[in-house]
Amino acid sequence: MTIFTPAQLEDLREIQALCQAKGTDIVIIGAMAYRLFIHDVDRETRDIDLAVAINHEDIEPFYGLLAGLGWERVRRHEQRWLTTRGTLMDVLPSGVALRSRGRVEWPQSGLSMSLAGFDHVFRDSVTVALGPELQCKVVPPPVLALLKMAAYADDPYGRAKDLVDLRRLLGRYERESDRLFSDAVFEAALPDIEFAGAFVLGLDVSAIATSDDRDIIARFLTQVQPQIDDAPASDLDGQDTAQFQQQIAAFRQGLDGADTHP
């Protein structure tokens, strides 16, 4: 059973065909990527986030092609489009040159967004069957976790929602997997089995992280720790703050201990 509506599937076919005609990679990121890998009935989203491998000089011509499909740009959100079938699509330019620069800036508004970690979007994405005769590249959870950390580290106040999403991922990663009962988890001596997913996510992020990624993760952990320490007992989307602190600790333990747990 697909998480996408028939209209969303048709819109994905439409933009994928456009990208294929241009020889341009396109990858699903964000909440829809999370929902494709993690069973979480409470995580809802109205839009689909897409990373497209185009560079700065190609943004307006590519957006012109979207307009040619009848899609309309949403006011005040230069990257957001409303399709003819009513789907909201965030189309994020992230070509090689933009990723090398580390940011994308939209020509009209001048607003910018960090592309830290986006090399993994195209290098480590996996192909997923979404519907009849439709397969799309999607970022797996370790890449999504890295993107969430990078986005929060870049803008802690504007990207607070990423912290909530990351917490959901830490709590649900590999929940139905035997990996939660592996020797590595046992040897970690976690305070409770509920933190095993966060530990395993740390292992998996460590497996793909470059030295630059590790700098981003370190900055994220430095920024988020005081917020957790100073938060009320019930905060961060109404959840137990102490539990989140233990999830972060388990993640850090997996990240730091990956070399000893192949």
PDB file of C-alpha atoms in Angstrom:
ATOM      1  CA  MET A   1       0.000   0.000   0.000  1.00  0.00           C
ATOM      2  CA  THR A   2       1.503   3.332  -1.065  1.00  0.00           C
ATOM      3  CA  ILE A   3       1.609   6.405   1.150  1.00  0.00           C
ATOM      4  CA  PHE A   4       1.086   8.603  -1.915  1.00  0.00           C
ATOM      5  CA  THR A   5      -2.265   9.608  -3.346  1.00  0.00           C
ATOM      6  CA  PRO A   6      -2.995   8.811  -7.013  1.00  0.00           C
ATOM      7  CA  ALA A   7      -2.604  12.522  -7.782  1.00  0.00           C
ATOM      8  CA  GLN A   8       0.800  12.658  -6.089  1.00  0.00           C
ATOM      9  CA  LEU A   9       1.971   9.605  -8.012  1.00  0.00           C
ATOM     10  CA  GLU A  10       0.966  11.211 -11.302  1.00  0.00           C
ATOM     11  CA  ASP A  11       2.762  14.423 -10.345  1.00  0.00           C
ATOM     12  CA  LEU A  12       5.899  12.458  -9.460  1.00  0.00           C
ATOM     13  CA  ARG A  13       5.713  10.700 -12.829  1.00  0.00           C
ATOM     14  CA  GLU A  14       5.401  14.076 -14.512  1.00  0.00           C
ATOM     15  CA  ILE A  15       8.418  15.719 -12.900  1.00  0.00           C
ATOM     16  CA  GLN A  16      10.495  12.535 -13.111  1.00  0.00           C
ATOM     17  CA  ALA A  17       9.848  12.316 -16.852  1.00  0.00           C
ATOM     18  CA  LEU A  18      10.901  15.949 -17.203  1.00  0.00           C
ATOM     19  CA  CYS A  19      14.134  15.264 -15.286  1.00  0.00           C
ATOM     20  CA  GLN A  20      14.855  12.099 -17.240  1.00  0.00           C
ATOM     21  CA  ALA A  21      14.479  14.018 -20.505  1.00  0.00           C
ATOM     22  CA  LYS A  22      17.116  16.472 -19.244  1.00  0.00           C
ATOM     23  CA  GLY A  23      19.367  13.739 -17.826  1.00  0.00           C
ATOM     24  CA  THR A  24      18.950  15.220 -14.352  1.00  0.00           C
ATOM     25  CA  ASP A  25      18.854  13.227 -11.117  1.00  0.00           C
ATOM     26  CA  ILE A  26      15.874  13.703  -8.787  1.00  0.00           C
ATOM     27  CA  VAL A  27      15.573  12.329  -5.242  1.00  0.00           C
ATOM     28  CA  ILE A  28      12.770  12.349  -2.673  1.00  0.00           C
ATOM     29  CA  ILE A  29      13.891  13.819   0.657  1.00  0.00           C
ATOM     30  CA  GLY A  30      12.083  15.133   3.738  1.00  0.00           C
ATOM     31  CA  ALA A  31       8.972  13.772   5.435  1.00  0.00           C
ATOM     32  CA  MET A  32       7.889  11.543   2.563  1.00  0.00           C
ATOM     33  CA  ALA A  33      11.285   9.831   2.609  1.00  0.00           C
ATOM     34  CA  TYR A  34      10.852   9.291   6.339  1.00  0.00           C
ATOM     35  CA  ARG A  35       7.405   7.787   5.873  1.00  0.00           C
ATOM     36  CA  LEU A  36       8.608   5.433   3.149  1.00  0.00           C
ATOM     37  CA  PHE A  37      11.058   3.797   5.557  1.00  0.00           C
ATOM     38  CA  ILE A  38       9.538   4.370   9.001  1.00  0.00           C
ATOM     39  CA  HIS A  39       6.081   3.266  10.074  1.00  0.00           C
ATOM     40  CA  ASP A  40       4.719   6.341  11.851  1.00  0.00           C
ATOM     41  CA  VAL A  41       0.998   6.955  11.381  1.00  0.00           C
ATOM     42  CA  ASP A  42       1.174  10.215  13.331  1.00  0.00           C
ATOM     43  CA  ARG A  43       3.663  11.912  10.997  1.00  0.00           C
ATOM     44  CA  GLU A  44       1.663  13.756   8.390  1.00  0.00           C
ATOM     45  CA  THR A  45       2.819  16.064   5.643  1.00  0.00           C
ATOM     46  CA  ARG A  46       1.117  18.042   2.922  1.00  0.00           C
ATOM     47  CA  ASP A  47       4.064  18.415   0.557  1.00  0.00           C
ATOM     48  CA  ILE A  48       6.734  16.373  -1.199  1.00  0.00           C
ATOM     49  CA  ASP A  49      10.354  17.523  -0.974  1.00  0.00           C
ATOM     50  CA  LEU A  50      12.547  16.832  -3.997  1.00  0.00           C
ATOM     51  CA  ALA A  51      16.253  17.430  -4.546  1.00  0.00           C
ATOM     52  CA  VAL A  52      17.078  18.055  -8.192  1.00  0.00           C
ATOM     53  CA  ALA A  53      20.649  18.047  -9.520  1.00  0.00           C
ATOM     54  CA  ILE A  54      20.583  21.441 -11.209  1.00  0.00           C
ATOM     55  CA  ASN A  55      22.945  24.364 -10.628  1.00  0.00           C
ATOM     56  CA  HIS A  56      22.307  28.060 -10.054  1.00  0.00           C
ATOM     57  CA  GLU A  57      22.205  29.070 -13.719  1.00  0.00           C
ATOM     58  CA  ASP A  58      19.667  26.324 -14.423  1.00  0.00           C
ATOM     59  CA  ILE A  59      17.183  27.213 -11.678  1.00  0.00           C
ATOM     60  CA  GLU A  60      15.006  29.638 -13.608  1.00  0.00           C
ATOM     61  CA  PRO A  61      15.023  27.616 -16.868  1.00  0.00           C
ATOM     62  CA  PHE A  62      14.047  24.484 -14.921  1.00  0.00           C
ATOM     63  CA  TYR A  63      11.356  26.324 -13.008  1.00  0.00           C
ATOM     64  CA  GLY A  64      10.133  27.573 -16.384  1.00  0.00           C
ATOM     65  CA  LEU A  65       9.639  23.944 -17.426  1.00  0.00           C
ATOM     66  CA  LEU A  66       7.554  23.367 -14.291  1.00  0.00           C
ATOM     67  CA  ALA A  67       5.437  26.375 -15.181  1.00  0.00           C
ATOM     68  CA  GLY A  68       5.040  24.845 -18.632  1.00  0.00           C
ATOM     69  CA  LEU A  69       3.404  21.830 -16.979  1.00  0.00           C
ATOM     70  CA  GLY A  70       0.798  24.159 -15.565  1.00  0.00           C
ATOM     71  CA  TRP A  71       2.359  24.165 -12.096  1.00  0.00           C
ATOM     72  CA  GLU A  72       2.153  27.413 -10.131  1.00  0.00           C
ATOM     73  CA  ARG A  73       4.813  28.812  -7.829  1.00  0.00           C
ATOM     74  CA  VAL A  74       3.566  29.479  -4.294  1.00  0.00           C
ATOM     75  CA  ARG A  75       3.990  33.107  -3.245  1.00  0.00           C
ATOM     76  CA  ARG A  76       6.778  33.820  -0.744  1.00  0.00           C
ATOM     77  CA  HIS A  77       8.186  30.300  -1.232  1.00  0.00           C
ATOM     78  CA  GLU A  78      10.307  30.339  -4.360  1.00  0.00           C
ATOM     79  CA  GLN A  79      11.056  26.608  -4.246  1.00  0.00           C
ATOM     80  CA  ARG A  80       7.424  25.550  -3.644  1.00  0.00           C
ATOM     81  CA  TRP A  81       5.051  24.599  -6.430  1.00  0.00           C
ATOM     82  CA  LEU A  82       1.373  23.734  -6.615  1.00  0.00           C
ATOM     83  CA  THR A  83       0.692  21.166  -9.318  1.00  0.00           C
ATOM     84  CA  THR A  84      -2.377  21.011 -11.504  1.00  0.00           C
ATOM     85  CA  ARG A  85      -3.608  18.106  -9.340  1.00  0.00           C
ATOM     86  CA  GLY A  86      -3.226  20.033  -6.086  1.00  0.00           C
ATOM     87  CA  THR A  87       0.086  18.580  -4.850  1.00  0.00           C
ATOM     88  CA  LEU A  88       2.584  20.819  -3.075  1.00  0.00           C
ATOM     89  CA  MET A  89       6.138  20.139  -4.265  1.00  0.00           C
ATOM     90  CA  ASP A  90       9.271  21.718  -2.803  1.00  0.00           C
ATOM     91  CA  VAL A  91      11.848  21.530  -5.606  1.00  0.00           C
ATOM     92  CA  LEU A  92      15.346  22.140  -4.221  1.00  0.00           C
ATOM     93  CA  PRO A  93      18.175  22.840  -6.696  1.00  0.00           C
ATOM     94  CA  SER A  94      21.253  20.919  -5.551  1.00  0.00           C
ATOM     95  CA  GLY A  95      23.600  20.327  -8.459  1.00  0.00           C
ATOM     96  CA  VAL A  96      27.303  19.573  -8.078  1.00  0.00           C
ATOM     97  CA  ALA A  97      28.393  23.218  -8.239  1.00  0.00           C
ATOM     98  CA  LEU A  98      25.797  24.289  -5.675  1.00  0.00           C
ATOM     99  CA  ARG A  99      26.765  21.444  -3.347  1.00  0.00           C
ATOM    100  CA  SER A 100      30.407  22.452  -3.683  1.00  0.00           C
ATOM    101  CA  ARG A 101      29.438  25.998  -2.738  1.00  0.00           C
ATOM    102  CA  GLY A 102      27.425  24.627   0.188  1.00  0.00           C
ATOM    103  CA  ARG A 103      24.303  26.723  -0.307  1.00  0.00           C
ATOM    104  CA  VAL A 104      21.550  27.460  -2.761  1.00  0.00           C
ATOM    105  CA  GLU A 105      20.231  30.992  -3.156  1.00  0.00           C
ATOM    106  CA  TRP A 106      17.001  31.640  -4.999  1.00  0.00           C
ATOM    107  CA  PRO A 107      17.365  34.410  -7.599  1.00  0.00           C
ATOM    108  CA  GLN A 108      14.223  36.402  -6.895  1.00  0.00           C
ATOM    109  CA  SER A 109      13.970  36.433  -3.102  1.00  0.00           C
ATOM    110  CA  GLY A 110      17.651  36.117  -2.240  1.00  0.00           C
ATOM    111  CA  LEU A 111      16.746  33.551   0.422  1.00  0.00           C
ATOM    112  CA  SER A 112      19.270  30.776   0.873  1.00  0.00           C
ATOM    113  CA  MET A 113      19.478  27.267   2.288  1.00  0.00           C
ATOM    114  CA  SER A 114      22.397  25.110   3.371  1.00  0.00           C
ATOM    115  CA  LEU A 115      23.203  22.099   1.202  1.00  0.00           C
ATOM    116  CA  ALA A 116      25.468  20.495   3.796  1.00  0.00           C
ATOM    117  CA  GLY A 117      25.204  16.729   3.512  1.00  0.00           C
ATOM    118  CA  PHE A 118      23.512  16.833   0.107  1.00  0.00           C
ATOM    119  CA  ASP A 119      26.281  14.853  -1.600  1.00  0.00           C
ATOM    120  CA  HIS A 120      24.795  11.864   0.252  1.00  0.00           C
ATOM    121  CA  VAL A 121      21.387  12.588  -1.267  1.00  0.00           C
ATOM    122  CA  PHE A 122      22.638  11.584  -4.699  1.00  0.00           C
ATOM    123  CA  ARG A 123      25.404   9.169  -3.704  1.00  0.00           C
ATOM    124  CA  ASP A 124      23.525   7.106  -1.112  1.00  0.00           C
ATOM    125  CA  SER A 125      19.910   7.266  -2.283  1.00  0.00           C
ATOM    126  CA  VAL A 126      18.060   4.022  -2.932  1.00  0.00           C
ATOM    127  CA  THR A 127      15.467   3.212  -5.574  1.00  0.00           C
ATOM    128  CA  VAL A 128      11.990   2.514  -4.212  1.00  0.00           C
ATOM    129  CA  ALA A 129       8.889   1.310  -6.067  1.00  0.00           C
ATOM    130  CA  LEU A 130       6.160   3.842  -5.313  1.00  0.00           C
ATOM    131  CA  GLY A 131       3.370   2.592  -7.541  1.00  0.00           C
ATOM    132  CA  PRO A 132       2.611   0.917 -10.845  1.00  0.00           C
ATOM    133  CA  GLU A 133       5.543   1.506 -13.202  1.00  0.00           C
ATOM    134  CA  LEU A 134       6.974   4.215 -10.960  1.00  0.00           C
ATOM    135  CA  GLN A 135      10.304   3.947  -9.190  1.00  0.00           C
ATOM    136  CA  CYS A 136      12.009   6.911  -7.552  1.00  0.00           C
ATOM    137  CA  LYS A 137      15.257   7.515  -5.734  1.00  0.00           C
ATOM    138  CA  VAL A 138      14.759   8.189  -2.027  1.00  0.00           C
ATOM    139  CA  VAL A 139      17.145   9.128   0.774  1.00  0.00           C
ATOM    140  CA  PRO A 140      17.419   6.386   3.428  1.00  0.00           C
ATOM    141  CA  PRO A 141      17.054   7.261   7.145  1.00  0.00           C
ATOM    142  CA  PRO A 142      20.796   7.713   7.933  1.00  0.00           C
ATOM    143  CA  VAL A 143      21.064  10.345   5.197  1.00  0.00           C
ATOM    144  CA  LEU A 144      17.821  11.954   6.345  1.00  0.00           C
ATOM    145  CA  ALA A 145      19.167  12.143   9.913  1.00  0.00           C
ATOM    146  CA  LEU A 146      22.324  13.847   8.665  1.00  0.00           C
ATOM    147  CA  LEU A 147      20.291  16.356   6.636  1.00  0.00           C
ATOM    148  CA  LYS A 148      18.113  17.148   9.650  1.00  0.00           C
ATOM    149  CA  MET A 149      21.171  17.759  11.813  1.00  0.00           C
ATOM    150  CA  ALA A 150      22.797  19.930   9.156  1.00  0.00           C
ATOM    151  CA  ALA A 151      19.638  22.006   8.669  1.00  0.00           C
ATOM    152  CA  TYR A 152      19.205  22.544  12.402  1.00  0.00           C
ATOM    153  CA  ALA A 153      22.875  23.407  12.897  1.00  0.00           C
ATOM    154  CA  ASP A 154      22.590  26.005  10.119  1.00  0.00           C
ATOM    155  CA  ASP A 155      19.453  27.642  11.535  1.00  0.00           C
ATOM    156  CA  PRO A 156      18.465  26.410  15.029  1.00  0.00           C
ATOM    157  CA  TYR A 157      15.599  28.876  15.416  1.00  0.00           C
ATOM    158  CA  GLY A 158      14.122  28.601  11.948  1.00  0.00           C
ATOM    159  CA  ARG A 159      14.462  24.800  11.725  1.00  0.00           C
ATOM    160  CA  ALA A 160      13.091  23.722  15.116  1.00  0.00           C
ATOM    161  CA  LYS A 161      10.747  21.284  13.351  1.00  0.00           C
ATOM    162  CA  ASP A 162      13.792  19.304  12.213  1.00  0.00           C
ATOM    163  CA  LEU A 163      14.548  18.582  15.856  1.00  0.00           C
ATOM    164  CA  VAL A 164      11.087  17.077  16.327  1.00  0.00           C
ATOM    165  CA  ASP A 165      11.464  14.986  13.156  1.00  0.00           C
ATOM    166  CA  LEU A 166      14.888  13.792  14.250  1.00  0.00           C
ATOM    167  CA  ARG A 167      13.496  12.689  17.577  1.00  0.00           C
ATOM    168  CA  ARG A 168      10.813  10.638  15.848  1.00  0.00           C
ATOM    169  CA  LEU A 169      13.497   8.989  13.740  1.00  0.00           C
ATOM    170  CA  LEU A 170      15.697   8.235  16.762  1.00  0.00           C
ATOM    171  CA  GLY A 171      12.775   6.570  18.482  1.00  0.00           C
ATOM    172  CA  ARG A 172      11.551   4.483  15.548  1.00  0.00           C
ATOM    173  CA  TYR A 173      14.635   3.524  13.551  1.00  0.00           C
ATOM    174  CA  GLU A 174      14.853  -0.229  12.838  1.00  0.00           C
ATOM    175  CA  ARG A 175      12.021  -0.806  15.313  1.00  0.00           C
ATOM    176  CA  GLU A 176      10.979  -4.066  13.624  1.00  0.00           C
ATOM    177  CA  SER A 177      14.543  -5.233  12.928  1.00  0.00           C
ATOM    178  CA  ASP A 178      16.610  -7.951  14.588  1.00  0.00           C
ATOM    179  CA  ARG A 179      19.470  -5.445  14.613  1.00  0.00           C
ATOM    180  CA  LEU A 180      18.075  -4.053  17.859  1.00  0.00           C
ATOM    181  CA  PHE A 181      19.112  -7.335  19.499  1.00  0.00           C
ATOM    182  CA  SER A 182      22.572  -7.592  17.932  1.00  0.00           C
ATOM    183  CA  ASP A 183      25.818  -8.128  19.807  1.00  0.00           C
ATOM    184  CA  ALA A 184      26.752  -4.486  19.213  1.00  0.00           C
ATOM    185  CA  VAL A 185      23.605  -3.308  20.987  1.00  0.00           C
ATOM    186  CA  PHE A 186      24.146  -5.769  23.840  1.00  0.00           C
ATOM    187  CA  GLU A 187      27.747  -4.651  24.308  1.00  0.00           C
ATOM    188  CA  ALA A 188      26.682  -1.002  24.351  1.00  0.00           C
ATOM    189  CA  ALA A 189      24.916  -1.605  27.711  1.00  0.00           C
ATOM    190  CA  LEU A 190      22.210   0.935  26.937  1.00  0.00           C
ATOM    191  CA  PRO A 191      19.905   1.970  29.806  1.00  0.00           C
ATOM    192  CA  ASP A 192      16.902   0.471  27.980  1.00  0.00           C
ATOM    193  CA  ILE A 193      16.177  -1.410  24.746  1.00  0.00           C
ATOM    194  CA  GLU A 194      14.035   1.532  23.596  1.00  0.00           C
ATOM    195  CA  PHE A 195      17.255   3.424  22.859  1.00  0.00           C
ATOM    196  CA  ALA A 196      18.680   0.669  20.650  1.00  0.00           C
ATOM    197  CA  GLY A 197      17.291   2.294  17.471  1.00  0.00           C
ATOM    198  CA  ALA A 198      19.089   5.555  18.237  1.00  0.00           C
ATOM    199  CA  PHE A 199      22.313   3.625  18.857  1.00  0.00           C
ATOM    200  CA  VAL A 200      22.004   1.695  15.570  1.00  0.00           C
ATOM    201  CA  LEU A 201      21.235   4.929  13.730  1.00  0.00           C
ATOM    202  CA  GLY A 202      24.484   6.312  15.144  1.00  0.00           C
ATOM    203  CA  LEU A 203      26.325   3.283  13.765  1.00  0.00           C
ATOM    204  CA  ASP A 204      24.755   3.747  10.325  1.00  0.00           C
ATOM    205  CA  VAL A 205      25.370   7.500  10.151  1.00  0.00           C
ATOM    206  CA  SER A 206      28.989   6.884  11.138  1.00  0.00           C
ATOM    207  CA  ALA A 207      29.332   4.440   8.228  1.00  0.00           C
ATOM    208  CA  ILE A 208      28.623   7.190   5.674  1.00  0.00           C
ATOM    209  CA  ALA A 209      29.903  10.293   7.481  1.00  0.00           C
ATOM    210  CA  THR A 210      32.865  12.206   6.088  1.00  0.00           C
ATOM    211  CA  SER A 211      35.088  14.400   8.230  1.00  0.00           C
ATOM    212  CA  ASP A 212      32.981  17.403   7.173  1.00  0.00           C
ATOM    213  CA  ASP A 213      29.824  15.544   8.166  1.00  0.00           C
ATOM    214  CA  ARG A 214      31.313  14.786  11.566  1.00  0.00           C
ATOM    215  CA  ASP A 215      31.996  18.483  12.052  1.00  0.00           C
ATOM    216  CA  ILE A 216      28.341  19.198  11.270  1.00  0.00           C
ATOM    217  CA  ILE A 217      27.158  16.511  13.688  1.00  0.00           C
ATOM    218  CA  ALA A 218      29.451  17.845  16.405  1.00  0.00           C
ATOM    219  CA  ARG A 219      28.074  21.361  15.872  1.00  0.00           C
ATOM    220  CA  PHE A 220      24.519  20.019  16.025  1.00  0.00           C
ATOM    221  CA  LEU A 221      25.175  18.135  19.258  1.00  0.00           C
ATOM    222  CA  THR A 222      26.822  21.203  20.791  1.00  0.00           C
ATOM    223  CA  GLN A 223      23.849  23.374  19.856  1.00  0.00           C
ATOM    224  CA  VAL A 224      21.107  20.981  20.875  1.00  0.00           C
ATOM    225  CA  GLN A 225      22.448  19.894  24.250  1.00  0.00           C
ATOM    226  CA  PRO A 226      21.829  23.192  26.089  1.00  0.00           C
ATOM    227  CA  GLN A 227      18.307  23.318  24.657  1.00  0.00           C
ATOM    228  CA  ILE A 228      17.572  19.858  26.044  1.00  0.00           C
ATOM    229  CA  ASP A 229      19.212  20.681  29.380  1.00  0.00           C
ATOM    230  CA  ASP A 230      17.149  23.851  29.781  1.00  0.00           C
ATOM    231  CA  ALA A 231      13.845  22.430  28.522  1.00  0.00           C
ATOM    232  CA  PRO A 232      10.913  21.661  30.830  1.00  0.00           C
ATOM    233  CA  ALA A 233      10.293  18.016  31.742  1.00  0.00           C
ATOM    234  CA  SER A 234       7.694  17.780  28.970  1.00  0.00           C
ATOM    235  CA  ASP A 235       8.754  19.692  25.889  1.00  0.00           C
ATOM    236  CA  LEU A 236       9.906  19.148  22.309  1.00  0.00           C
ATOM    237  CA  ASP A 237       6.554  18.273  20.748  1.00  0.00           C
ATOM    238  CA  GLY A 238       5.089  17.383  24.149  1.00  0.00           C
ATOM    239  CA  GLN A 239       7.512  14.529  24.706  1.00  0.00           C
ATOM    240  CA  ASP A 240       9.641  13.595  27.703  1.00  0.00           C
ATOM    241  CA  THR A 241      12.825  15.681  27.596  1.00  0.00           C
ATOM    242  CA  ALA A 242      14.886  13.162  29.587  1.00  0.00           C
ATOM    243  CA  GLN A 243      14.013  10.465  27.059  1.00  0.00           C
ATOM    244  CA  PHE A 244      15.269  12.663  24.225  1.00  0.00           C
ATOM    245  CA  GLN A 245      18.497  13.232  26.113  1.00  0.00           C
ATOM    246  CA  GLN A 246      18.997   9.464  26.373  1.00  0.00           C
ATOM    247  CA  GLN A 247      18.225   9.049  22.653  1.00  0.00           C
ATOM    248  CA  ILE A 248      20.916  11.608  21.811  1.00  0.00           C
ATOM    249  CA  ALA A 249      23.356   9.874  24.162  1.00  0.00           C
ATOM    250  CA  ALA A 250      22.657   6.491  22.517  1.00  0.00           C
ATOM    251  CA  PHE A 251      23.072   8.007  19.058  1.00  0.00           C
ATOM    252  CA  ARG A 252      26.382   9.555  20.081  1.00  0.00           C
ATOM    253  CA  GLN A 253      27.499   6.208  21.537  1.00  0.00           C
ATOM    254  CA  GLY A 254      26.764   4.463  18.233  1.00  0.00           C
ATOM    255  CA  LEU A 255      28.463   7.227  16.260  1.00  0.00           C
ATOM    256  CA  ASP A 256      31.598   7.126  18.401  1.00  0.00           C
ATOM    257  CA  GLY A 257      31.700   3.344  18.767  1.00  0.00           C
ATOM    258  CA  ALA A 258      31.176   2.403  15.127  1.00  0.00           C
ATOM    259  CA  ASP A 259      34.835   1.534  14.564  1.00  0.00           C
ATOM    260  CA  THR A 260      34.626  -1.241  17.135  1.00  0.00           C
ATOM    261  CA  HIS A 261      31.344  -2.667  15.782  1.00  0.00           C
ATOM    262  CA  PRO A 262      31.661  -3.599  12.078  1.00  0.00           C
TER     263      PRO A 262
END
